[in-house]
Short mmCIF file of N, CA, C and O in Angstrom, two decimals:
data_model
loop_
_atom_site.label_atom_id
_atom_site.label_comp_id
_atom_site.label_asym_id
_atom_site.label_seq_id
_atom_site.Cartn_x
_atom_site.Cartn_y
_atom_site.Cartn_z
N UNK A 17 -12.26 -30.84 -34.23
CA UNK A 17 -13.70 -30.77 -34.28
C UNK A 17 -14.15 -29.60 -35.14
O UNK A 17 -15.05 -29.73 -35.95
N UNK A 18 -13.53 -28.43 -34.92
CA UNK A 18 -13.92 -27.25 -35.67
C UNK A 18 -13.66 -27.43 -37.17
O UNK A 18 -14.52 -27.13 -38.00
N UNK A 19 -12.48 -27.94 -37.51
CA UNK A 19 -12.15 -28.13 -38.93
C UNK A 19 -13.09 -29.14 -39.58
O UNK A 19 -13.56 -28.93 -40.70
N UNK A 20 -13.37 -30.23 -38.89
CA UNK A 20 -14.28 -31.25 -39.43
C UNK A 20 -15.69 -30.68 -39.61
O UNK A 20 -16.35 -30.96 -40.61
N UNK A 21 -16.13 -29.87 -38.68
CA UNK A 21 -17.46 -29.27 -38.79
C UNK A 21 -17.52 -28.32 -39.97
O UNK A 21 -18.48 -28.34 -40.75
N UNK A 22 -16.50 -27.47 -40.12
CA UNK A 22 -16.47 -26.55 -41.26
C UNK A 22 -16.52 -27.32 -42.57
O UNK A 22 -17.26 -26.96 -43.49
N UNK A 23 -15.75 -28.38 -42.66
CA UNK A 23 -15.71 -29.18 -43.88
C UNK A 23 -17.05 -29.88 -44.13
O UNK A 23 -17.58 -29.85 -45.24
N UNK A 24 -17.61 -30.49 -43.11
CA UNK A 24 -18.83 -31.29 -43.26
C UNK A 24 -20.01 -30.47 -43.73
O UNK A 24 -20.81 -30.95 -44.54
N UNK A 25 -20.14 -29.25 -43.24
CA UNK A 25 -21.33 -28.46 -43.59
C UNK A 25 -20.98 -27.18 -44.36
O UNK A 25 -21.82 -26.31 -44.52
N UNK A 26 -19.74 -27.10 -44.84
CA UNK A 26 -19.28 -25.96 -45.62
C UNK A 26 -19.50 -24.64 -44.88
O UNK A 26 -19.98 -23.67 -45.44
N UNK A 27 -19.18 -24.64 -43.60
CA UNK A 27 -19.32 -23.44 -42.78
C UNK A 27 -18.07 -22.58 -42.88
O UNK A 27 -16.98 -23.08 -43.13
N UNK A 28 -18.23 -21.29 -42.66
CA UNK A 28 -17.06 -20.40 -42.68
C UNK A 28 -16.45 -20.24 -41.30
O UNK A 28 -15.39 -19.64 -41.15
N UNK A 29 -17.10 -20.78 -40.28
CA UNK A 29 -16.57 -20.72 -38.93
C UNK A 29 -17.33 -21.67 -38.01
O UNK A 29 -18.33 -22.26 -38.40
N UNK A 30 -16.84 -21.81 -36.79
CA UNK A 30 -17.46 -22.69 -35.80
C UNK A 30 -17.29 -22.06 -34.42
O UNK A 30 -16.22 -21.54 -34.10
N UNK A 31 -18.34 -22.08 -33.62
CA UNK A 31 -18.24 -21.72 -32.21
C UNK A 31 -18.34 -23.01 -31.41
O UNK A 31 -19.23 -23.83 -31.66
N UNK A 32 -17.42 -23.19 -30.47
CA UNK A 32 -17.49 -24.33 -29.55
C UNK A 32 -17.74 -23.72 -28.18
O UNK A 32 -16.90 -22.98 -27.66
N UNK A 33 -18.91 -24.01 -27.62
CA UNK A 33 -19.37 -23.34 -26.41
C UNK A 33 -19.61 -24.33 -25.29
O UNK A 33 -20.03 -25.46 -25.53
N UNK A 34 -19.39 -23.88 -24.07
CA UNK A 34 -19.70 -24.67 -22.89
C UNK A 34 -20.30 -23.75 -21.84
O UNK A 34 -19.79 -22.67 -21.60
N UNK A 35 -21.39 -24.18 -21.24
CA UNK A 35 -21.99 -23.44 -20.12
C UNK A 35 -21.71 -24.26 -18.86
O UNK A 35 -21.80 -25.48 -18.87
N UNK A 36 -21.36 -23.58 -17.76
CA UNK A 36 -21.01 -24.29 -16.55
C UNK A 36 -21.72 -23.65 -15.36
O UNK A 36 -21.40 -22.54 -14.96
N UNK A 37 -22.69 -24.36 -14.81
CA UNK A 37 -23.43 -23.90 -13.64
C UNK A 37 -24.74 -23.22 -14.00
O UNK A 37 -24.93 -22.76 -15.11
N UNK A 38 -25.66 -23.18 -13.04
CA UNK A 38 -27.00 -22.64 -13.31
C UNK A 38 -27.00 -21.18 -13.76
O UNK A 38 -27.84 -20.78 -14.55
N UNK A 39 -26.05 -20.39 -13.29
CA UNK A 39 -25.99 -18.99 -13.69
C UNK A 39 -25.63 -18.80 -15.15
O UNK A 39 -25.79 -17.71 -15.70
N UNK A 40 -25.16 -19.83 -15.81
CA UNK A 40 -24.77 -19.75 -17.22
C UNK A 40 -25.83 -20.34 -18.13
O UNK A 40 -25.61 -20.50 -19.32
N UNK A 41 -26.99 -20.69 -17.56
CA UNK A 41 -28.08 -21.33 -18.29
C UNK A 41 -27.70 -22.74 -18.75
O UNK A 41 -28.18 -23.23 -19.76
N UNK A 42 -26.83 -23.40 -18.00
CA UNK A 42 -26.48 -24.79 -18.30
C UNK A 42 -27.73 -25.64 -18.14
O UNK A 42 -28.39 -25.61 -17.11
N UNK A 43 -28.07 -26.42 -19.16
CA UNK A 43 -29.30 -27.22 -19.10
C UNK A 43 -29.04 -28.68 -18.80
O UNK A 43 -29.94 -29.40 -18.40
N UNK A 44 -27.82 -29.14 -19.00
CA UNK A 44 -27.46 -30.53 -18.73
C UNK A 44 -26.33 -30.49 -17.70
O UNK A 44 -25.28 -29.93 -17.97
N UNK A 45 -26.53 -31.07 -16.50
CA UNK A 45 -25.56 -30.89 -15.42
C UNK A 45 -24.31 -31.78 -15.51
O UNK A 45 -23.97 -32.51 -14.59
N UNK A 46 -23.65 -31.76 -16.64
CA UNK A 46 -22.35 -32.40 -16.79
C UNK A 46 -21.58 -31.66 -17.88
O UNK A 46 -22.16 -30.88 -18.62
N UNK A 47 -20.28 -31.88 -17.95
CA UNK A 47 -19.46 -31.20 -18.93
C UNK A 47 -19.87 -31.63 -20.33
O UNK A 47 -19.91 -32.83 -20.64
N UNK A 48 -20.20 -30.68 -21.15
CA UNK A 48 -20.48 -30.95 -22.56
C UNK A 48 -20.24 -29.66 -23.34
O UNK A 48 -20.17 -28.58 -22.77
N UNK A 49 -20.08 -29.80 -24.63
CA UNK A 49 -19.81 -28.67 -25.50
C UNK A 49 -20.82 -28.63 -26.63
O UNK A 49 -21.25 -29.67 -27.13
N UNK A 50 -21.18 -27.44 -27.02
CA UNK A 50 -22.05 -27.23 -28.18
C UNK A 50 -21.15 -26.84 -29.35
O UNK A 50 -20.35 -25.91 -29.23
N UNK A 51 -21.27 -27.53 -30.45
CA UNK A 51 -20.50 -27.21 -31.65
C UNK A 51 -21.48 -26.57 -32.62
O UNK A 51 -22.41 -27.22 -33.10
N UNK A 52 -21.28 -25.27 -32.87
CA UNK A 52 -22.23 -24.50 -33.66
C UNK A 52 -21.57 -24.03 -34.95
O UNK A 52 -20.70 -23.15 -34.92
N UNK A 53 -21.95 -24.63 -36.09
CA UNK A 53 -21.39 -24.14 -37.35
C UNK A 53 -21.89 -22.72 -37.62
O UNK A 53 -23.02 -22.38 -37.28
N UNK A 54 -21.02 -21.90 -38.20
CA UNK A 54 -21.36 -20.50 -38.44
C UNK A 54 -21.05 -20.10 -39.87
O UNK A 54 -20.16 -20.63 -40.50
N UNK A 55 -21.80 -19.13 -40.36
CA UNK A 55 -21.60 -18.54 -41.67
C UNK A 55 -21.68 -17.03 -41.50
O UNK A 55 -22.39 -16.53 -40.63
N UNK A 56 -20.96 -16.29 -42.33
CA UNK A 56 -21.01 -14.84 -42.30
C UNK A 56 -22.47 -14.42 -42.49
O UNK A 56 -23.18 -14.97 -43.32
N UNK A 57 -22.93 -13.48 -41.70
CA UNK A 57 -24.30 -12.96 -41.77
C UNK A 57 -25.36 -14.03 -41.53
O UNK A 57 -26.42 -14.01 -42.15
N UNK A 58 -25.09 -14.98 -40.60
CA UNK A 58 -26.07 -16.03 -40.31
C UNK A 58 -27.11 -15.60 -39.28
O UNK A 58 -28.03 -16.34 -38.96
N UNK A 59 -26.98 -14.39 -38.76
CA UNK A 59 -27.98 -13.87 -37.83
C UNK A 59 -27.79 -14.30 -36.39
O UNK A 59 -28.61 -13.99 -35.53
N UNK A 60 -26.72 -15.02 -36.09
CA UNK A 60 -26.46 -15.48 -34.73
C UNK A 60 -25.37 -14.61 -34.12
O UNK A 60 -24.37 -14.30 -34.78
N UNK A 61 -25.54 -14.25 -32.87
CA UNK A 61 -24.49 -13.56 -32.13
C UNK A 61 -24.17 -14.38 -30.90
O UNK A 61 -25.04 -14.67 -30.10
N UNK A 62 -22.92 -14.78 -30.75
CA UNK A 62 -22.53 -15.57 -29.59
C UNK A 62 -22.00 -14.70 -28.47
O UNK A 62 -21.71 -15.20 -27.40
N UNK A 63 -21.87 -13.42 -28.72
CA UNK A 63 -21.33 -12.51 -27.70
C UNK A 63 -22.44 -11.75 -27.04
O UNK A 63 -23.41 -11.35 -27.69
N UNK A 64 -22.33 -11.50 -25.75
CA UNK A 64 -23.37 -10.75 -25.04
C UNK A 64 -23.57 -9.38 -25.68
O UNK A 64 -22.62 -8.73 -26.10
N UNK A 65 -24.82 -8.95 -25.74
CA UNK A 65 -25.15 -7.65 -26.34
C UNK A 65 -24.96 -6.51 -25.34
O UNK A 65 -24.90 -5.36 -25.73
N UNK A 66 -24.88 -6.83 -24.07
CA UNK A 66 -24.72 -5.80 -23.05
C UNK A 66 -23.81 -6.27 -21.95
O UNK A 66 -23.18 -7.32 -22.05
N UNK A 67 -23.77 -5.51 -20.89
CA UNK A 67 -22.93 -5.86 -19.74
C UNK A 67 -23.80 -6.42 -18.64
O UNK A 67 -24.95 -6.04 -18.48
N UNK A 68 -23.24 -7.30 -17.86
CA UNK A 68 -23.93 -7.86 -16.71
C UNK A 68 -24.21 -6.75 -15.69
O UNK A 68 -23.40 -5.84 -15.53
N UNK A 69 -25.33 -6.86 -15.02
CA UNK A 69 -25.64 -5.90 -13.96
C UNK A 69 -24.90 -6.26 -12.67
O UNK A 69 -24.85 -5.48 -11.74
N UNK A 70 -24.34 -7.45 -12.61
CA UNK A 70 -23.60 -7.91 -11.44
C UNK A 70 -22.22 -7.26 -11.43
O UNK A 70 -21.54 -7.22 -12.45
N UNK A 71 -21.81 -6.74 -10.28
CA UNK A 71 -20.48 -6.15 -10.13
C UNK A 71 -19.70 -6.98 -9.13
O UNK A 71 -20.20 -7.32 -8.06
N UNK A 72 -18.47 -7.29 -9.47
CA UNK A 72 -17.59 -8.09 -8.62
C UNK A 72 -16.69 -7.13 -7.86
O UNK A 72 -16.02 -6.29 -8.48
N UNK A 73 -16.66 -7.26 -6.52
CA UNK A 73 -15.75 -6.39 -5.77
C UNK A 73 -14.30 -6.84 -5.99
O UNK A 73 -13.98 -8.00 -5.84
N UNK A 74 -13.45 -5.92 -6.39
CA UNK A 74 -12.06 -6.26 -6.64
C UNK A 74 -11.81 -6.46 -8.13
O UNK A 74 -12.69 -6.34 -8.96
N UNK A 75 -10.58 -6.77 -8.46
CA UNK A 75 -10.16 -6.99 -9.85
C UNK A 75 -10.43 -8.45 -10.22
O UNK A 75 -9.78 -9.35 -9.68
N UNK A 76 -11.37 -8.72 -11.14
CA UNK A 76 -11.70 -10.11 -11.50
C UNK A 76 -10.49 -10.91 -11.97
O UNK A 76 -10.39 -12.10 -11.71
N UNK A 77 -9.53 -10.26 -12.65
CA UNK A 77 -8.34 -10.98 -13.12
C UNK A 77 -7.52 -11.50 -11.95
O UNK A 77 -7.04 -12.64 -11.97
N UNK A 78 -7.36 -10.68 -10.93
CA UNK A 78 -6.58 -11.10 -9.76
C UNK A 78 -7.34 -12.14 -8.96
O UNK A 78 -6.74 -13.09 -8.44
N UNK A 79 -8.65 -11.99 -8.84
CA UNK A 79 -9.46 -12.98 -8.13
C UNK A 79 -9.36 -14.34 -8.82
O UNK A 79 -9.23 -15.38 -8.17
N UNK A 80 -9.40 -14.37 -10.16
CA UNK A 80 -9.28 -15.61 -10.91
C UNK A 80 -7.89 -16.21 -10.73
O UNK A 80 -7.74 -17.42 -10.48
N UNK A 81 -6.86 -15.39 -10.84
CA UNK A 81 -5.49 -15.89 -10.66
C UNK A 81 -5.32 -16.50 -9.28
O UNK A 81 -4.73 -17.58 -9.13
N UNK A 82 -5.86 -15.84 -8.26
CA UNK A 82 -5.76 -16.37 -6.90
C UNK A 82 -6.51 -17.69 -6.76
O UNK A 82 -6.04 -18.62 -6.11
N UNK A 83 -7.71 -17.77 -7.37
CA UNK A 83 -8.50 -19.01 -7.28
C UNK A 83 -7.78 -20.16 -7.98
O UNK A 83 -7.82 -21.30 -7.52
N UNK A 84 -7.13 -19.88 -9.09
CA UNK A 84 -6.42 -20.93 -9.84
C UNK A 84 -5.16 -21.40 -9.14
O UNK A 84 -4.78 -22.56 -9.24
N UNK A 85 -4.49 -20.50 -8.45
CA UNK A 85 -3.19 -20.84 -7.88
C UNK A 85 -3.21 -21.18 -6.40
O UNK A 85 -2.20 -21.60 -5.86
N UNK A 86 -4.35 -21.02 -5.74
CA UNK A 86 -4.40 -21.33 -4.31
C UNK A 86 -4.24 -22.83 -4.10
O UNK A 86 -4.45 -23.63 -5.00
N UNK A 87 -3.86 -23.23 -2.89
CA UNK A 87 -3.65 -24.65 -2.60
C UNK A 87 -4.88 -25.49 -2.87
O UNK A 87 -4.78 -26.64 -3.24
N UNK A 88 -6.08 -24.92 -2.71
CA UNK A 88 -7.31 -25.67 -2.99
C UNK A 88 -7.85 -25.41 -4.38
O UNK A 88 -8.91 -25.90 -4.75
N UNK A 89 -7.13 -24.62 -5.18
CA UNK A 89 -7.62 -24.22 -6.49
C UNK A 89 -7.36 -25.23 -7.58
O UNK A 89 -6.78 -26.30 -7.36
N UNK A 90 -7.76 -24.88 -8.77
CA UNK A 90 -7.68 -25.76 -9.93
C UNK A 90 -6.26 -26.25 -10.19
O UNK A 90 -6.04 -27.40 -10.51
N UNK A 91 -5.28 -25.39 -10.03
CA UNK A 91 -3.90 -25.77 -10.29
C UNK A 91 -3.19 -26.28 -9.04
O UNK A 91 -2.00 -26.53 -9.06
N UNK A 92 -3.93 -26.40 -7.95
CA UNK A 92 -3.40 -27.00 -6.73
C UNK A 92 -2.23 -26.26 -6.13
O UNK A 92 -1.41 -26.85 -5.44
N UNK A 93 -2.12 -24.97 -6.35
CA UNK A 93 -1.04 -24.21 -5.74
C UNK A 93 0.31 -24.43 -6.41
O UNK A 93 1.34 -24.02 -5.90
N UNK A 94 0.34 -25.09 -7.58
CA UNK A 94 1.62 -25.42 -8.22
C UNK A 94 2.13 -24.33 -9.14
O UNK A 94 3.29 -24.32 -9.49
N UNK A 95 1.25 -23.44 -9.60
CA UNK A 95 1.66 -22.45 -10.60
C UNK A 95 1.51 -21.04 -10.08
O UNK A 95 0.60 -20.74 -9.32
N UNK A 96 2.37 -20.18 -10.53
CA UNK A 96 2.23 -18.76 -10.30
C UNK A 96 1.91 -18.15 -11.65
O UNK A 96 2.79 -18.06 -12.52
N UNK A 97 0.66 -17.78 -11.87
CA UNK A 97 0.24 -17.30 -13.19
C UNK A 97 0.91 -16.00 -13.59
O UNK A 97 1.18 -15.78 -14.75
N UNK A 98 1.19 -15.16 -12.64
CA UNK A 98 1.77 -13.88 -12.98
C UNK A 98 3.19 -14.00 -13.53
O UNK A 98 3.64 -13.16 -14.27
N UNK A 99 3.92 -15.06 -13.15
CA UNK A 99 5.31 -15.18 -13.57
C UNK A 99 5.57 -16.40 -14.44
O UNK A 99 6.63 -16.51 -15.03
N UNK A 100 4.62 -17.35 -14.51
CA UNK A 100 4.84 -18.56 -15.27
C UNK A 100 5.85 -19.48 -14.62
O UNK A 100 6.52 -20.26 -15.28
N UNK A 101 6.01 -19.40 -13.31
CA UNK A 101 6.98 -20.22 -12.60
C UNK A 101 6.26 -21.34 -11.86
O UNK A 101 5.30 -21.10 -11.14
N UNK A 102 6.71 -22.56 -12.08
CA UNK A 102 6.18 -23.71 -11.36
C UNK A 102 6.90 -23.77 -10.02
O UNK A 102 8.12 -23.76 -9.97
N UNK A 103 6.15 -23.82 -8.93
CA UNK A 103 6.75 -23.71 -7.61
C UNK A 103 7.72 -24.83 -7.29
O UNK A 103 8.65 -24.67 -6.53
N UNK A 104 7.53 -26.03 -7.88
CA UNK A 104 8.42 -27.13 -7.54
C UNK A 104 9.52 -27.35 -8.58
O UNK A 104 10.45 -28.08 -8.32
N UNK A 105 9.44 -26.71 -9.75
CA UNK A 105 10.43 -26.97 -10.80
C UNK A 105 11.16 -25.74 -11.28
O UNK A 105 12.04 -25.84 -12.12
N UNK A 106 10.78 -24.56 -10.82
CA UNK A 106 11.44 -23.36 -11.31
C UNK A 106 10.80 -22.86 -12.59
O UNK A 106 9.65 -23.11 -12.84
N UNK A 107 11.58 -22.17 -13.40
CA UNK A 107 11.03 -21.54 -14.60
C UNK A 107 10.51 -22.56 -15.60
O UNK A 107 11.07 -23.62 -15.77
N UNK A 108 9.44 -22.15 -16.26
CA UNK A 108 8.84 -22.98 -17.31
C UNK A 108 9.33 -22.44 -18.65
O UNK A 108 9.24 -21.25 -18.89
N UNK A 109 9.84 -23.32 -19.51
CA UNK A 109 10.35 -22.82 -20.80
C UNK A 109 9.25 -22.23 -21.66
O UNK A 109 8.13 -22.56 -21.56
#
């Protein structure tokens, strides 16, 4: 998608963005992506200009790893992110 977009509109780059949930300003309540062609000095910034005022108690990296690897999480408890080991198959090449 990115390569086709760059070619079609002669862009020097592409941002592919997705917002998920009301806190992210998602305007359409289903999975979708915005494909934004970019050019050097186009006046658009896709990165936040400041830091969120919200503070998460604990280490966000560990909280995310736990959420992904828990039995009810996205990976269904099958992966150990810290080691790359699949619980039912052993080491992952």
